[in-house]
Every structure is written in structure tokens, then in C-alpha cells.
Short mmCIF file of C-alpha atoms in Angstrom, two decimals:
data_model
loop_
_atom_site.label_atom_id
_atom_site.label_comp_id
_atom_site.label_asym_id
_atom_site.label_seq_id
_atom_site.Cartn_x
_atom_site.Cartn_y
_atom_site.Cartn_z
CA MET A 14 -5.43 3.58 14.52
CA ARG A 15 -1.69 4.01 14.42
CA HIS A 16 1.13 2.09 12.82
CA PHE A 17 3.00 -0.09 15.32
CA GLY A 18 0.16 0.51 17.77
CA HIS A 19 0.01 -3.25 18.34
CA ILE A 20 3.38 -3.29 20.09
CA PRO A 21 3.83 -2.09 23.72
CA SER A 22 4.40 1.63 24.25
CA THR A 23 7.66 0.92 26.08
CA VAL A 24 8.99 -0.91 23.03
CA ARG A 25 7.88 1.92 20.71
CA ALA A 26 9.66 4.44 22.91
CA GLY A 27 12.90 2.55 22.37
CA LEU A 28 12.46 2.44 18.60
CA PHE A 29 11.19 5.85 17.55
CA HIS A 30 12.68 9.31 17.57
CA GLN A 31 9.20 10.46 16.50
CA GLU A 32 6.36 7.99 17.01
CA PRO A 33 3.65 7.40 14.39
CA VAL A 34 0.59 9.61 14.85
CA ASP A 35 -2.94 8.41 15.50
CA PHE A 36 -5.39 8.64 12.60
CA THR A 37 -8.99 7.61 11.93
CA ALA A 38 -11.15 6.84 8.92
CA ASP A 39 -12.15 10.52 9.03
CA SER A 40 -8.58 11.84 8.78
CA PRO A 41 -7.64 13.94 5.72
CA ALA A 42 -7.33 11.99 2.49
CA ARG A 43 -3.69 13.08 2.14
CA THR A 44 -2.90 11.35 5.44
CA LEU A 45 -4.91 8.21 4.71
CA ALA A 46 -3.36 7.74 1.26
CA VAL A 47 0.08 7.45 2.87
CA ALA A 48 -1.17 5.54 5.93
CA LEU A 49 -2.66 2.66 3.89
CA GLY A 50 0.63 0.78 4.21
CA ALA A 51 0.25 -2.95 3.60
CA THR A 52 -3.33 -3.33 2.35
CA LEU A 53 -4.36 -6.91 3.13
CA TYR A 54 -6.82 -8.59 0.77
CA SER A 55 -9.33 -11.21 1.94
CA PRO A 56 -12.03 -13.06 -0.03
CA ALA A 57 -15.49 -11.75 0.86
CA THR A 58 -16.71 -15.34 1.16
CA ARG A 59 -14.55 -16.11 4.19
CA PRO A 60 -16.83 -17.84 6.75
CA ARG A 61 -15.43 -16.07 9.86
CA LEU A 62 -14.75 -12.77 8.15
CA ALA A 63 -15.51 -10.52 11.15
CA ASP A 64 -13.15 -12.53 13.34
CA ALA A 65 -10.43 -12.29 10.70
CA VAL A 66 -10.83 -8.50 10.53
CA ARG A 67 -10.57 -8.19 14.32
CA LYS A 68 -7.54 -10.48 14.41
CA GLN A 69 -5.65 -8.56 11.73
CA ALA A 70 -6.45 -5.22 13.36
CA GLY A 71 -4.85 -6.57 16.52
CA ARG A 72 -1.74 -7.53 14.53
CA GLY A 73 -1.12 -4.07 13.13
CA VAL A 74 -3.09 -4.14 9.85
CA VAL A 75 -4.60 -0.71 9.16
CA SER A 76 -6.22 -1.28 5.76
CA MET A 77 -8.07 -4.28 4.31
CA VAL A 78 -9.87 -5.04 1.06
CA LEU A 79 -12.74 -7.52 1.18
CA CYS A 80 -12.83 -8.90 -2.33
CA LEU A 81 -15.83 -9.82 -4.48
CA GLU A 82 -13.79 -9.94 -7.68
CA ASP A 83 -10.88 -12.16 -8.76
CA SER A 84 -10.40 -13.90 -5.41
CA ILE A 85 -13.79 -15.64 -5.62
CA SER A 86 -15.55 -17.59 -8.36
CA ASP A 87 -18.36 -16.13 -10.45
CA ALA A 88 -20.81 -18.50 -8.79
CA ASP A 89 -19.96 -17.20 -5.29
CA VAL A 90 -20.57 -13.48 -5.81
CA GLU A 91 -24.10 -13.47 -4.38
CA ALA A 92 -23.00 -15.47 -1.33
CA GLY A 93 -20.02 -13.15 -0.88
CA GLU A 94 -22.27 -10.09 -0.84
CA ALA A 95 -24.54 -11.66 1.76
CA ASN A 96 -21.52 -12.65 3.84
CA LEU A 97 -20.21 -9.09 3.79
CA VAL A 98 -23.53 -7.66 4.95
CA GLN A 99 -23.73 -10.19 7.79
CA HIS A 100 -20.19 -9.66 9.04
CA PHE A 101 -20.27 -5.86 8.78
CA ALA A 102 -23.32 -6.02 11.05
CA ASP A 103 -21.39 -8.29 13.42
CA LEU A 104 -18.47 -5.86 13.58
CA ALA A 105 -20.76 -2.87 14.11
CA ALA A 106 -22.75 -4.60 16.84
CA ASP A 107 -19.81 -5.07 19.20
CA GLY A 108 -18.08 -1.78 18.40
CA SER A 109 -14.95 -3.52 17.17
CA ASP A 110 -11.89 -1.47 16.27
CA VAL A 111 -11.46 -2.14 12.59
CA PRO A 112 -8.92 -1.17 9.93
CA LEU A 113 -9.84 1.02 6.99
CA LEU A 114 -12.21 -1.34 5.16
CA PHE A 115 -12.75 -1.33 1.40
CA ILE A 116 -14.88 -3.61 -0.76
CA ARG A 117 -13.59 -4.69 -4.16
CA VAL A 118 -16.59 -4.91 -6.46
CA ARG A 119 -17.03 -6.23 -9.96
CA GLU A 120 -19.66 -3.91 -11.37
CA PRO A 121 -20.86 -0.34 -10.56
CA HIS A 122 -24.33 -1.40 -9.44
CA GLN A 123 -22.82 -3.37 -6.57
CA ILE A 124 -21.69 -0.11 -4.94
CA THR A 125 -25.16 1.36 -4.51
CA ASP A 126 -26.71 -2.03 -3.76
CA LEU A 127 -24.22 -2.85 -1.02
CA VAL A 128 -24.43 0.50 0.77
CA ASP A 129 -28.21 0.07 0.89
CA ARG A 130 -27.91 -3.46 2.27
CA LEU A 131 -25.23 -2.56 4.82
CA GLY A 132 -27.57 -0.12 6.55
CA ALA A 133 -26.08 1.46 9.68
CA SER A 134 -22.94 -0.71 9.46
CA VAL A 135 -21.89 1.29 6.38
CA SER A 136 -20.24 3.55 8.97
CA LEU A 137 -17.38 0.99 9.02
CA LEU A 138 -16.81 1.27 5.27
CA SER A 139 -14.09 3.55 3.89
CA GLY A 140 -14.74 2.93 0.22
CA PHE A 141 -14.51 0.67 -2.80
CA VAL A 142 -11.76 -0.82 -4.96
CA LEU A 143 -12.59 -0.48 -8.66
CA PRO A 144 -11.17 -3.20 -10.93
CA LYS A 145 -9.82 -2.95 -14.49
CA PHE A 146 -10.13 0.82 -14.37
CA THR A 147 -10.11 2.90 -17.53
CA GLU A 148 -11.76 6.23 -18.31
CA ASN A 149 -14.84 4.67 -19.90
CA ARG A 150 -15.25 1.84 -17.41
CA GLY A 151 -14.31 4.00 -14.44
CA ARG A 152 -16.88 6.72 -15.03
CA ALA A 153 -19.81 4.45 -14.12
CA PHE A 154 -18.03 3.26 -10.98
CA LEU A 155 -17.30 6.81 -9.83
CA GLU A 156 -20.83 7.98 -10.57
CA ALA A 157 -22.16 5.07 -8.48
CA LEU A 158 -19.77 6.03 -5.68
CA THR A 159 -21.04 9.62 -5.78
CA GLN A 160 -24.62 8.37 -5.54
CA ALA A 161 -23.68 6.12 -2.61
CA GLU A 162 -22.15 9.09 -0.81
CA ARG A 163 -25.37 11.06 -1.21
CA THR A 164 -27.38 8.11 0.07
CA THR A 165 -25.25 7.48 3.14
CA GLY A 166 -24.23 11.05 3.91
CA ARG A 167 -20.64 9.91 4.52
CA ARG A 168 -17.36 10.15 2.68
CA LEU A 169 -16.48 7.12 0.58
CA PHE A 170 -13.20 6.72 -1.28
CA ALA A 171 -12.35 5.00 -4.54
CA MET A 172 -9.17 3.03 -5.16
CA PRO A 173 -9.03 2.28 -8.90
CA VAL A 174 -6.95 -0.74 -9.96
CA LEU A 175 -4.88 -0.15 -13.09
CA GLU A 176 -4.71 -3.56 -14.76
CA SER A 177 -6.48 -3.43 -18.12
CA PRO A 178 -4.93 -4.71 -21.38
CA GLU A 179 -5.36 -1.22 -22.89
CA LEU A 180 -2.92 0.09 -20.29
CA LEU A 181 -0.44 -2.70 -20.92
CA HIS A 182 -0.42 -2.67 -24.72
CA LEU A 183 2.01 -0.12 -26.10
CA GLU A 184 -0.25 1.12 -28.91
CA THR A 185 -3.05 2.12 -26.50
CA ARG A 186 -1.08 2.97 -23.34
CA ALA A 187 -0.65 6.71 -23.79
CA GLU A 188 -4.32 7.27 -24.67
CA THR A 189 -5.46 5.05 -21.78
CA LEU A 190 -3.25 6.85 -19.27
CA ALA A 191 -4.49 10.23 -20.48
CA GLY A 192 -8.08 9.07 -20.06
CA ILE A 193 -7.43 7.74 -16.56
CA ALA A 194 -5.73 11.03 -15.65
CA SER A 195 -8.76 12.97 -16.91
CA ILE A 196 -11.44 10.99 -15.06
CA THR A 197 -9.49 10.70 -11.80
CA ASP A 198 -8.81 14.44 -11.84
CA LYS A 199 -12.55 15.10 -12.21
CA TYR A 200 -13.21 12.95 -9.11
CA ARG A 201 -9.96 13.89 -7.33
CA ASP A 202 -11.59 14.33 -3.91
CA ARG A 203 -12.87 10.75 -4.01
CA VAL A 204 -9.76 8.97 -5.34
CA LEU A 205 -7.65 7.92 -2.36
CA ALA A 206 -4.94 5.97 -4.21
CA LEU A 207 -4.29 4.10 -7.43
CA ARG A 208 -3.41 0.41 -7.23
CA LEU A 209 -1.43 -1.65 -9.76
CA GLY A 210 -2.67 -5.03 -10.97
CA VAL A 211 0.67 -6.55 -11.93
CA THR A 212 -0.71 -10.11 -11.93
CA ASP A 213 -3.06 -9.08 -14.75
CA PHE A 214 -0.18 -7.41 -16.58
CA CYS A 215 1.77 -10.66 -16.50
CA SER A 216 -1.29 -12.69 -17.47
CA ALA A 217 -1.65 -10.80 -20.74
CA TYR A 218 1.68 -12.30 -21.84
CA GLY A 219 1.50 -15.66 -20.08
CA LEU A 220 4.15 -14.59 -17.55
CA ARG A 221 4.59 -15.15 -13.84
CA ARG A 222 7.53 -13.87 -11.83
CA SER A 223 9.34 -16.32 -9.56
CA PRO A 224 10.15 -15.57 -5.89
CA ASP A 225 13.72 -14.87 -7.02
CA MET A 226 12.53 -11.91 -9.10
CA THR A 227 10.75 -8.64 -8.45
CA ALA A 228 8.19 -6.92 -10.64
CA TYR A 229 11.01 -4.67 -11.84
CA ASP A 230 12.89 -7.66 -13.30
CA ILE A 231 9.98 -8.26 -15.69
CA LYS A 232 10.75 -5.50 -18.17
CA ILE A 233 7.33 -5.26 -19.74
CA VAL A 234 5.82 -4.78 -16.27
CA ALA A 235 8.53 -2.36 -15.16
CA ASN A 236 7.87 -0.23 -18.25
CA VAL A 237 4.16 0.04 -17.43
CA ILE A 238 4.87 0.95 -13.80
CA ALA A 239 7.26 3.67 -14.98
CA ASP A 240 4.65 5.11 -17.35
CA VAL A 241 1.91 5.04 -14.69
CA VAL A 242 4.11 6.95 -12.26
CA ASN A 243 5.19 9.32 -15.04
CA VAL A 244 1.60 10.36 -15.77
CA LEU A 245 -0.27 9.71 -12.53
CA GLY A 246 2.33 9.95 -9.75
CA ARG A 247 3.74 13.43 -10.27
CA SER A 248 4.61 15.61 -7.28
CA ASP A 249 3.31 18.82 -8.85
CA GLY A 250 -0.17 18.52 -7.34
CA THR A 251 -1.66 16.57 -10.24
CA GLY A 252 -0.51 13.14 -9.07
CA PHE A 253 -1.90 10.48 -6.76
CA THR A 254 -0.44 7.96 -4.36
CA VAL A 255 0.32 4.84 -6.44
CA THR A 256 0.66 1.65 -4.40
CA GLY A 257 3.06 -1.23 -4.93
CA PRO A 258 2.05 -4.51 -6.62
CA VAL A 259 1.16 -7.71 -4.83
CA TRP A 260 3.84 -10.22 -3.76
CA GLU A 261 2.42 -13.65 -4.51
CA TYR A 262 4.64 -15.94 -2.44
CA PHE A 263 4.45 -16.90 1.21
CA ARG A 264 5.77 -20.46 1.46
CA PRO A 265 9.21 -21.83 0.72
CA GLY A 266 10.05 -23.16 -2.68
CA GLU A 267 13.14 -24.31 -4.50
CA ARG A 268 15.59 -21.46 -5.00
CA MET A 269 17.68 -20.81 -8.07
CA PHE A 270 19.56 -17.67 -7.01
CA LYS A 271 21.45 -16.60 -3.93
CA PRO A 272 19.52 -14.86 -1.11
CA GLN A 273 19.18 -11.11 -1.54
CA LEU A 274 19.61 -10.17 2.15
CA ARG A 275 23.03 -9.12 3.37
CA ARG A 276 24.11 -10.76 6.62
CA SER A 277 25.68 -7.74 8.31
CA PRO A 278 22.49 -5.88 9.37
CA PHE A 279 21.22 -9.04 11.04
CA LEU A 280 24.52 -9.79 12.73
CA GLU A 281 24.62 -6.28 14.18
CA GLY A 282 21.13 -6.77 15.54
CA ARG A 283 21.89 -10.34 16.64
CA ALA A 284 19.00 -11.53 14.51
CA GLU A 285 20.59 -14.03 12.14
CA ASP A 286 17.76 -16.51 12.84
CA LEU A 287 15.34 -13.89 11.55
CA ARG A 288 17.36 -13.53 8.35
CA THR A 289 17.25 -17.31 7.89
CA ALA A 290 13.47 -17.38 8.43
CA LEU A 291 12.91 -14.56 5.91
CA ILE A 292 14.97 -16.36 3.29
CA GLU A 293 13.27 -19.70 3.96
CA HIS A 294 9.88 -18.08 3.34
CA ASP A 295 11.01 -16.25 0.18
CA LEU A 296 10.54 -12.90 1.89
CA ASP A 297 13.96 -11.59 0.89
CA GLY A 298 12.50 -11.04 -2.57
CA LEU A 299 9.57 -9.16 -1.03
CA LEU A 300 11.94 -6.90 0.92
CA ARG A 301 13.87 -6.05 -2.23
CA GLU A 302 10.66 -5.31 -4.13
CA ILE A 303 9.43 -2.97 -1.36
CA GLU A 304 12.65 -0.98 -1.61
CA LEU A 305 12.34 -0.86 -5.40
CA ASP A 306 8.69 0.23 -5.08
CA ARG A 307 9.72 3.32 -3.14
CA ALA A 308 12.69 4.03 -5.40
CA ASN A 309 10.26 4.04 -8.35
CA GLY A 310 7.69 6.33 -6.75
CA LEU A 311 5.26 3.83 -5.20
CA LEU A 312 4.07 3.80 -1.59
CA GLY A 313 2.35 1.00 0.33
CA LYS A 314 1.65 -2.43 -1.11
CA THR A 315 -1.11 -4.87 -1.92
CA CYS A 316 -0.72 -7.96 0.30
CA ILE A 317 -2.39 -11.36 0.13
CA HIS A 318 -0.83 -12.87 3.25
CA PRO A 319 -0.49 -11.52 6.81
CA THR A 320 3.25 -12.35 6.91
CA HIS A 321 3.84 -9.59 4.33
CA VAL A 322 2.38 -6.80 6.46
CA VAL A 323 5.15 -6.26 9.02
CA PRO A 324 7.98 -6.09 6.43
CA VAL A 325 6.06 -3.47 4.44
CA HIS A 326 5.49 -1.37 7.54
CA ALA A 327 9.03 -1.79 8.88
CA LEU A 328 10.49 -0.56 5.59
CA SER A 329 8.04 2.36 5.54
CA VAL A 330 9.43 3.91 8.73
CA VAL A 331 11.54 6.97 7.98
CA SER A 332 15.15 6.61 9.05
CA HIS A 333 16.68 9.24 11.27
CA GLU A 334 19.02 10.15 8.40
CA GLU A 335 16.16 10.65 5.93
CA TRP A 336 14.28 12.76 8.48
CA SER A 337 17.34 14.87 9.22
CA ASP A 338 17.91 15.57 5.51
CA ALA A 339 14.23 16.42 4.94
CA GLN A 340 14.17 18.78 7.90
CA ASP A 341 17.28 20.59 6.67
CA ILE A 342 15.93 20.94 3.13
CA LEU A 343 12.61 22.41 4.29
CA ARG A 344 13.94 24.96 6.75
CA PRO A 345 12.21 28.34 6.05
CA GLU A 346 15.50 30.18 5.70
CA ARG A 347 16.38 27.93 2.74
CA ASP A 348 13.41 28.88 0.56
CA GLY A 349 15.82 30.51 -1.87
CA GLY A 350 17.52 27.21 -2.64
CA GLY A 351 21.16 26.33 -2.53
CA VAL A 352 23.26 23.30 -1.68
CA LEU A 353 24.19 22.07 1.78
CA ARG A 354 26.06 19.16 3.23
CA SER A 355 23.94 16.54 4.95
CA ALA A 356 24.06 16.55 8.76
CA TYR A 357 25.33 12.97 8.36
CA THR A 358 28.17 14.41 6.22
CA ASN A 359 27.73 11.73 3.56
CA LYS A 360 25.76 13.43 0.80
CA MET A 361 24.74 16.66 -0.88
CA ASN A 362 21.27 18.09 -0.24
CA GLU A 363 20.21 20.42 -3.04
CA VAL A 364 17.28 22.39 -1.67
CA LYS A 365 15.09 23.01 -4.71
CA PRO A 366 15.43 19.63 -6.51
CA HIS A 367 15.05 17.68 -3.25
CA ARG A 368 12.11 19.68 -1.86
CA ALA A 369 9.34 17.40 -3.19
CA TRP A 370 11.17 14.36 -1.82
CA ALA A 371 11.53 16.06 1.56
CA GLU A 372 7.83 16.93 1.72
CA ARG A 373 6.83 13.35 0.91
CA THR A 374 9.32 12.04 3.45
CA LEU A 375 7.94 14.17 6.29
CA LEU A 376 4.38 13.11 5.48
CA ARG A 377 5.48 9.47 5.64
CA ALA A 378 7.24 10.28 8.92
CA GLU A 379 3.94 11.44 10.40
CA VAL A 380 2.13 8.16 9.86
CA PHE A 381 5.00 5.65 10.09
CA GLY A 382 7.26 7.50 12.51
CA VAL A 383 10.97 8.29 12.52
CA ALA A 384 13.38 5.66 13.81
CA LYS A 385 15.95 6.54 16.43
CA GLU A 386 19.44 7.18 15.13
CA ASP A 387 20.72 3.73 16.09
CA VAL A 388 17.55 1.82 15.11
CA GLY A 389 17.45 0.01 11.77
CA PHE A 390 15.06 -2.10 9.73
CA VAL A 391 15.97 -5.31 11.58
CA ASP A 392 14.99 -3.77 14.93
CA LEU A 393 11.65 -2.57 13.55
CA LEU A 394 10.93 -5.89 11.86
CA THR A 395 11.77 -7.86 14.98
CA ALA A 396 9.53 -5.68 17.16
CA GLY A 397 6.69 -5.82 14.65
CA LEU A 398 6.84 -9.60 14.39
CA ALA A 399 6.94 -9.98 18.17
CA GLY A 400 3.79 -7.87 18.43
CA SER A 401 2.01 -10.02 15.87
#
């Protein structure tokens, strides 16, 4: 697998100063946590599930969650499990190239039951998504995951979803976060990333953000995200990758506010029609939220529609300017600190305070690549859409 691997090599060569690296399901966890990118969810009951997985892999999707939880009704869980077993066998039989595949379960016992039923096709499984995760509820899930690893003899990751009312409510938030930090630290080698269930956060207060607004415009949600990153996203070695919340919209609706995309980047790239299409499909709000995700310490994003994947990946590519700054900051001769002018002569790089940012930036550069100096987001988005 590699990001932008679905577009021709000649096109990639024109876009990247440093191309994205190849990785596999067996790559180090540190690499995979960053490489998740746009994680596309699909109901486990989908009739042609194997075909859908193959199709999305061919369109540049590198991680998928096959969901047995909120995306299907209670009455369909048993059928969803059987469907998963059938379609995993289908994928394994023809040796299909598949994304990193995760199953979102409802209860701990489903983990051990499903790995038994999957048989040899469990080799295609990267792990499980654990809903409504707290210390008490999460312990049973992680113990079941450990048992499944022993049974299969292969590495399986957990991606806990932080979405419980205890996390949202102010009077229980600090204790809940401390408990989550404790249990995830105990199982650190198995926790690939933490995911945010913002839809559940909103539900607790009868809220739903419009396509004109990001998660960060809903203050009660923004406060929870900030506290999660504060406790669980630290760059001192104790933190985890925390992924961005889902964007719910994919079809045009009536707009109240002006579009959030400036015209000039699209005019420079002669792609004004693309700007119009993004606005018509309410994706300008998605683009803004992706930028705010990264500014607030999140990486990657939960996606419920294939049209969201390419924008997430295009905005994950490291710009030549970011890469240049990170390289300068991390030069061995600057271990002692100090301040230097950016090679782009437009900012100050302070070596010690910016070191953690630079390290994260170069890791992102490995898996998403570094754009050429004259290549911007519009170029990457256009190429990604053409390859899809």
C-alpha cells in the first residue's frame, strides 16, 4: 500500500519532491497510526462487501472499518457477522489487495468469536474498533483482543472510540480521561489510534452541526476534543494518534453562509470548476474541518463517504515549506537549540519548542509524501480525484 498509489507514477513524479513510502499491514505501529488517513466506514451487512473493499482499495483508500455497531440495526447483527465471514473468505480466496481492515464490534465476545469464524482469512484483519470506550468497558475488549492474538498468532490492533457520556459530561470528564489513559497505557502496544465519536457527543445534547459549521464551532464538542488531546495526545511519549471526527454531509443542501474556499488557489491552478463542485457538495466545510483537525492535534479522519477520502489525503501531504522547516529544525548540529530564520524567509523556527512538531511532520512526510515547491493542495486534489 501507499498513499496516492492509485495515480500513475508519471503524475506522482510531477507532484512530489519526496514520494509517499510503501507500507504493509505488518509495518511498525508508529507508521500505521499516521498512515490510516481517511478511514472509510462501511456497514458489515453490505451485500457486495468484498467488491466494495476491492473498489475502494483501487481508489486510494488505505484503511476501512466494517461496522457491526451503530451503522446497522440490532436485528441485523447476526447477519452482519455472517456476511463478514463470507466476504473475508472471498477476499482471501483471490488474493485481493486490501486496505487495512478493522471490524467495529459491539461487545467483547464478538472479537474472539469472529477470529475463530474467520479462520485463515483472519490474515486480512488488522484489528478491531472498540465503541463507547472507557476504562471499565475497555478492559474487557482489550482482554478479548489479547486472547484473539494468542489464538491467531498474529498482531491485532485496537482503535478505541471515545464517545461515552462520561467523557462528555464535565463532572466526570477528568476521571474518565484518567481512566482511559491508564488502560490504554497498559495495552499501549495494541492501541493503534484513538477515534472521536463526535456524533455521540452532539447526541447527548440534542445537537447536530450543519454543513456550514465544523466540529470546532460547537463549543461543547470543541472543549471535549481539546481535553482529549490534552491528556491523550501529548508528544512526550505518553500520547497516541487521535483521529479527526466524521463529516456527515456528502450531498448539496441549502446554504446559509458564504463558501469557505478562497478563489485564488483555484484560479492559479485553473481549477475553478473544481472549487464550484466542492462548494456544491458542501465539501468546503470538510476542508476547513480537516485543517482545524490538524491545528488541534488530530491526524486522519473518520469518513462515511468515498468523496471525503481524497480531500483528507490531499491535505495530509506535507508542503515543501513545512518539510524544509522540519529538516532545518532537526539538523544534528542544532541539538543545542537556538532560533533560525526559515529557508522561506517568512517565519522564525525556534529549535527546541518546534522539535516535536518537526518530528511529527517528517513522519507524516514519510507516508503522505512531500509536495514539490510549486505544488499546492489544488494540484494534489485534482490528481487524486482523477485517479479515483
